[in-house]
Amino acid sequence: ETAEYLERVISFALGVPWDVEGDVRQTAIKVIGEYLKSVIPAAPGSSAVALTPANQHVLSLLIHLFDDDDDDWIRFAAYRALLRSGGTAEDALPSEGLLPDLSPKSPELNQEVLVRLRDLAGYSSESFSESSKSAKGPASMR
């Protein structure tokens, strides 16, 4: 039922003031990854199936969180969600308790999945406001 509550889940993923520890934010990011897994073609060669603009925006949000969030644990949650979105099995994800090297050139990152998802999203960092760290896009997603 995530599609029905997607706007609410996105608002939690962007952060709410009362989530001091970021647990709700991390859970919302994980939920978004599971949601996207159901709409993104799993096979690398099947990228011909286009995402709706709204789903491209949601995928871009995850990429933005991974690339630009100040909290490494949020970045890691977004990375795990991206891997799930790209079809990585749950048991093949990096352990939630061990923070990997998240630097752009890190050999620990699955660059193939990241590149494929960026292409699928039509991702551009200019789609997001740096001052507020909040997503811009279709009015239905704000």
PDB file of C-alpha atoms in Angstrom:
ATOM      1  CA  GLU A   1       0.000   0.000   0.000  1.00  0.00           C
ATOM      2  CA  THR A   2       3.031   2.304  -0.182  1.00  0.00           C
ATOM      3  CA  ALA A   3       1.786   3.954  -3.388  1.00  0.00           C
ATOM      4  CA  GLU A   4      -1.286   5.171  -1.514  1.00  0.00           C
ATOM      5  CA  TYR A   5       0.847   6.814   1.192  1.00  0.00           C
ATOM      6  CA  LEU A   6       3.874   7.733  -0.894  1.00  0.00           C
ATOM      7  CA  GLU A   7       3.707  11.463  -0.198  1.00  0.00           C
ATOM      8  CA  ARG A   8       3.707  10.811   3.553  1.00  0.00           C
ATOM      9  CA  VAL A   9       6.573   8.327   3.273  1.00  0.00           C
ATOM     10  CA  ILE A  10       8.565  10.876   1.259  1.00  0.00           C
ATOM     11  CA  SER A  11       7.970  13.535   3.909  1.00  0.00           C
ATOM     12  CA  PHE A  12       9.344  11.147   6.556  1.00  0.00           C
ATOM     13  CA  ALA A  13      12.334  10.345   4.310  1.00  0.00           C
ATOM     14  CA  LEU A  14      13.109  14.054   4.019  1.00  0.00           C
ATOM     15  CA  GLY A  15      12.968  14.341   7.803  1.00  0.00           C
ATOM     16  CA  VAL A  16      10.532  15.465  10.448  1.00  0.00           C
ATOM     17  CA  PRO A  17      11.522  17.550  13.501  1.00  0.00           C
ATOM     18  CA  TRP A  18      10.413  14.998  16.093  1.00  0.00           C
ATOM     19  CA  ASP A  19      12.550  12.166  14.619  1.00  0.00           C
ATOM     20  CA  VAL A  20      15.630  13.173  16.602  1.00  0.00           C
ATOM     21  CA  GLU A  21      17.526   9.891  16.091  1.00  0.00           C
ATOM     22  CA  GLY A  22      16.602   9.570  12.385  1.00  0.00           C
ATOM     23  CA  ASP A  23      15.082   6.113  12.833  1.00  0.00           C
ATOM     24  CA  VAL A  24      11.805   7.046  11.137  1.00  0.00           C
ATOM     25  CA  ARG A  25      13.722   8.696   8.320  1.00  0.00           C
ATOM     26  CA  GLN A  26      15.841   5.582   7.738  1.00  0.00           C
ATOM     27  CA  THR A  27      12.755   3.355   7.789  1.00  0.00           C
ATOM     28  CA  ALA A  28      10.963   5.603   5.298  1.00  0.00           C
ATOM     29  CA  ILE A  29      13.985   5.442   2.983  1.00  0.00           C
ATOM     30  CA  LYS A  30      13.921   1.649   3.204  1.00  0.00           C
ATOM     31  CA  VAL A  31      10.191   1.640   2.373  1.00  0.00           C
ATOM     32  CA  ILE A  32      10.854   3.816  -0.676  1.00  0.00           C
ATOM     33  CA  GLY A  33      13.495   1.338  -1.844  1.00  0.00           C
ATOM     34  CA  GLU A  34      11.038  -1.535  -1.549  1.00  0.00           C
ATOM     35  CA  TYR A  35       8.372   0.477  -3.361  1.00  0.00           C
ATOM     36  CA  LEU A  36      10.740   1.313  -6.231  1.00  0.00           C
ATOM     37  CA  LYS A  37      11.834  -2.322  -6.470  1.00  0.00           C
ATOM     38  CA  SER A  38       8.271  -3.098  -7.551  1.00  0.00           C
ATOM     39  CA  VAL A  39       8.307  -0.531 -10.385  1.00  0.00           C
ATOM     40  CA  ILE A  40      11.905  -0.664 -11.664  1.00  0.00           C
ATOM     41  CA  PRO A  41      12.909  -3.382 -14.122  1.00  0.00           C
ATOM     42  CA  ALA A  42      15.355  -5.705 -12.358  1.00  0.00           C
ATOM     43  CA  ALA A  43      17.487  -6.709 -15.338  1.00  0.00           C
ATOM     44  CA  PRO A  44      20.107  -4.179 -16.452  1.00  0.00           C
ATOM     45  CA  GLY A  45      19.109  -4.604 -20.109  1.00  0.00           C
ATOM     46  CA  SER A  46      15.446  -3.900 -19.422  1.00  0.00           C
ATOM     47  CA  SER A  47      15.843  -0.171 -18.867  1.00  0.00           C
ATOM     48  CA  ALA A  48      13.716   0.388 -21.972  1.00  0.00           C
ATOM     49  CA  VAL A  49      10.727   0.293 -19.632  1.00  0.00           C
ATOM     50  CA  ALA A  50      10.311   3.930 -18.677  1.00  0.00           C
ATOM     51  CA  LEU A  51       9.364   5.060 -15.210  1.00  0.00           C
ATOM     52  CA  THR A  52       6.535   7.499 -14.720  1.00  0.00           C
ATOM     53  CA  PRO A  53       7.700  11.047 -13.992  1.00  0.00           C
ATOM     54  CA  ALA A  54       6.546  10.634 -10.383  1.00  0.00           C
ATOM     55  CA  ASN A  55       8.576   7.436  -9.952  1.00  0.00           C
ATOM     56  CA  GLN A  56      11.594   9.057 -11.618  1.00  0.00           C
ATOM     57  CA  HIS A  57      11.262  11.821  -9.057  1.00  0.00           C
ATOM     58  CA  VAL A  58      11.123   9.346  -6.160  1.00  0.00           C
ATOM     59  CA  LEU A  59      14.191   7.547  -7.498  1.00  0.00           C
ATOM     60  CA  SER A  60      15.964  10.901  -7.886  1.00  0.00           C
ATOM     61  CA  LEU A  61      15.132  11.660  -4.254  1.00  0.00           C
ATOM     62  CA  LEU A  62      16.954   8.498  -3.137  1.00  0.00           C
ATOM     63  CA  ILE A  63      19.934   9.372  -5.320  1.00  0.00           C
ATOM     64  CA  HIS A  64      19.963  12.884  -3.905  1.00  0.00           C
ATOM     65  CA  LEU A  65      19.911  11.568  -0.329  1.00  0.00           C
ATOM     66  CA  PHE A  66      22.766   9.207  -1.151  1.00  0.00           C
ATOM     67  CA  ASP A  67      24.842  11.906  -2.867  1.00  0.00           C
ATOM     68  CA  ASP A  68      24.208  14.919  -0.684  1.00  0.00           C
ATOM     69  CA  ASP A  69      22.836  14.232   2.780  1.00  0.00           C
ATOM     70  CA  ASP A  70      25.011  15.379   5.691  1.00  0.00           C
ATOM     71  CA  ASP A  71      24.331  12.262   7.772  1.00  0.00           C
ATOM     72  CA  ASP A  72      26.388   9.231   6.698  1.00  0.00           C
ATOM     73  CA  TRP A  73      23.796   6.830   8.146  1.00  0.00           C
ATOM     74  CA  ILE A  74      21.051   8.452   6.021  1.00  0.00           C
ATOM     75  CA  ARG A  75      23.351   8.230   3.003  1.00  0.00           C
ATOM     76  CA  PHE A  76      23.909   4.549   3.787  1.00  0.00           C
ATOM     77  CA  ALA A  77      20.156   3.934   4.167  1.00  0.00           C
ATOM     78  CA  ALA A  78      19.658   5.588   0.765  1.00  0.00           C
ATOM     79  CA  TYR A  79      22.420   3.448  -0.767  1.00  0.00           C
ATOM     80  CA  ARG A  80      20.828   0.252   0.560  1.00  0.00           C
ATOM     81  CA  ALA A  81      17.436   1.443  -0.761  1.00  0.00           C
ATOM     82  CA  LEU A  82      19.000   2.129  -4.155  1.00  0.00           C
ATOM     83  CA  LEU A  83      20.468  -1.364  -4.232  1.00  0.00           C
ATOM     84  CA  ARG A  84      17.037  -2.818  -3.410  1.00  0.00           C
ATOM     85  CA  SER A  85      15.464  -0.616  -6.088  1.00  0.00           C
ATOM     86  CA  GLY A  86      17.967  -2.009  -8.544  1.00  0.00           C
ATOM     87  CA  GLY A  87      17.027  -5.581  -7.729  1.00  0.00           C
ATOM     88  CA  THR A  88      19.688  -6.593  -5.185  1.00  0.00           C
ATOM     89  CA  ALA A  89      18.392  -9.362  -2.939  1.00  0.00           C
ATOM     90  CA  GLU A  90      17.886  -8.474   0.725  1.00  0.00           C
ATOM     91  CA  ASP A  91      20.502 -10.993   1.851  1.00  0.00           C
ATOM     92  CA  ALA A  92      23.078  -9.515  -0.558  1.00  0.00           C
ATOM     93  CA  LEU A  93      22.835  -5.979   0.848  1.00  0.00           C
ATOM     94  CA  PRO A  94      25.645  -4.562   2.981  1.00  0.00           C
ATOM     95  CA  SER A  95      25.052  -5.145   6.702  1.00  0.00           C
ATOM     96  CA  GLU A  96      22.971  -2.383   8.285  1.00  0.00           C
ATOM     97  CA  GLY A  97      25.300  -2.169  11.278  1.00  0.00           C
ATOM     98  CA  LEU A  98      28.553  -1.527   9.421  1.00  0.00           C
ATOM     99  CA  LEU A  99      29.020   1.804   7.700  1.00  0.00           C
ATOM    100  CA  PRO A 100      30.979   1.278   4.458  1.00  0.00           C
ATOM    101  CA  ASP A 101      33.135   3.788   2.620  1.00  0.00           C
ATOM    102  CA  LEU A 102      30.547   5.956   0.842  1.00  0.00           C
ATOM    103  CA  SER A 103      33.013   8.124  -1.067  1.00  0.00           C
ATOM    104  CA  PRO A 104      32.201   8.427  -4.785  1.00  0.00           C
ATOM    105  CA  LYS A 105      35.096   6.228  -5.961  1.00  0.00           C
ATOM    106  CA  SER A 106      34.794   3.637  -3.205  1.00  0.00           C
ATOM    107  CA  PRO A 107      35.324   0.050  -4.392  1.00  0.00           C
ATOM    108  CA  GLU A 108      32.674  -0.957  -1.823  1.00  0.00           C
ATOM    109  CA  LEU A 109      29.919   0.719  -3.864  1.00  0.00           C
ATOM    110  CA  ASN A 110      28.083  -1.049  -6.666  1.00  0.00           C
ATOM    111  CA  GLN A 111      28.752   1.558  -9.357  1.00  0.00           C
ATOM    112  CA  GLU A 112      26.938  -0.468 -12.029  1.00  0.00           C
ATOM    113  CA  VAL A 113      23.638  -0.283 -10.157  1.00  0.00           C
ATOM    114  CA  LEU A 114      24.144   3.385  -9.291  1.00  0.00           C
ATOM    115  CA  VAL A 115      24.861   4.357 -12.902  1.00  0.00           C
ATOM    116  CA  ARG A 116      21.874   2.364 -14.187  1.00  0.00           C
ATOM    117  CA  LEU A 117      19.516   3.972 -11.670  1.00  0.00           C
ATOM    118  CA  ARG A 118      20.831   7.482 -12.388  1.00  0.00           C
ATOM    119  CA  ASP A 119      20.156   6.895 -16.079  1.00  0.00           C
ATOM    120  CA  LEU A 120      16.721   5.464 -15.383  1.00  0.00           C
ATOM    121  CA  ALA A 121      15.848   8.442 -13.191  1.00  0.00           C
ATOM    122  CA  GLY A 122      17.234  10.980 -15.644  1.00  0.00           C
ATOM    123  CA  TYR A 123      18.920  12.260 -12.491  1.00  0.00           C
ATOM    124  CA  SER A 124      20.313  15.738 -12.255  1.00  0.00           C
ATOM    125  CA  SER A 125      21.440  17.280  -8.986  1.00  0.00           C
ATOM    126  CA  GLU A 126      19.927  20.518 -10.285  1.00  0.00           C
ATOM    127  CA  SER A 127      16.501  18.940  -9.688  1.00  0.00           C
ATOM    128  CA  PHE A 128      16.967  19.591  -5.993  1.00  0.00           C
ATOM    129  CA  SER A 129      17.315  22.707  -3.895  1.00  0.00           C
ATOM    130  CA  GLU A 130      20.641  22.827  -2.097  1.00  0.00           C
ATOM    131  CA  SER A 131      19.441  25.431   0.371  1.00  0.00           C
ATOM    132  CA  SER A 132      16.515  23.489   1.752  1.00  0.00           C
ATOM    133  CA  LYS A 133      17.633  19.947   0.837  1.00  0.00           C
ATOM    134  CA  SER A 134      14.039  19.331  -0.200  1.00  0.00           C
ATOM    135  CA  ALA A 135      12.876  17.849  -3.437  1.00  0.00           C
ATOM    136  CA  LYS A 136      11.399  19.879  -6.253  1.00  0.00           C
ATOM    137  CA  GLY A 137       9.354  18.244  -8.926  1.00  0.00           C
ATOM    138  CA  PRO A 138       5.772  17.401  -9.721  1.00  0.00           C
ATOM    139  CA  ALA A 139       3.354  19.171  -7.393  1.00  0.00           C
ATOM    140  CA  SER A 140       1.958  15.786  -6.354  1.00  0.00           C
ATOM    141  CA  MET A 141       5.332  14.900  -4.858  1.00  0.00           C
ATOM    142  CA  ARG A 142       5.777  18.064  -2.744  1.00  0.00           C
TER     143      ARG A 142
END
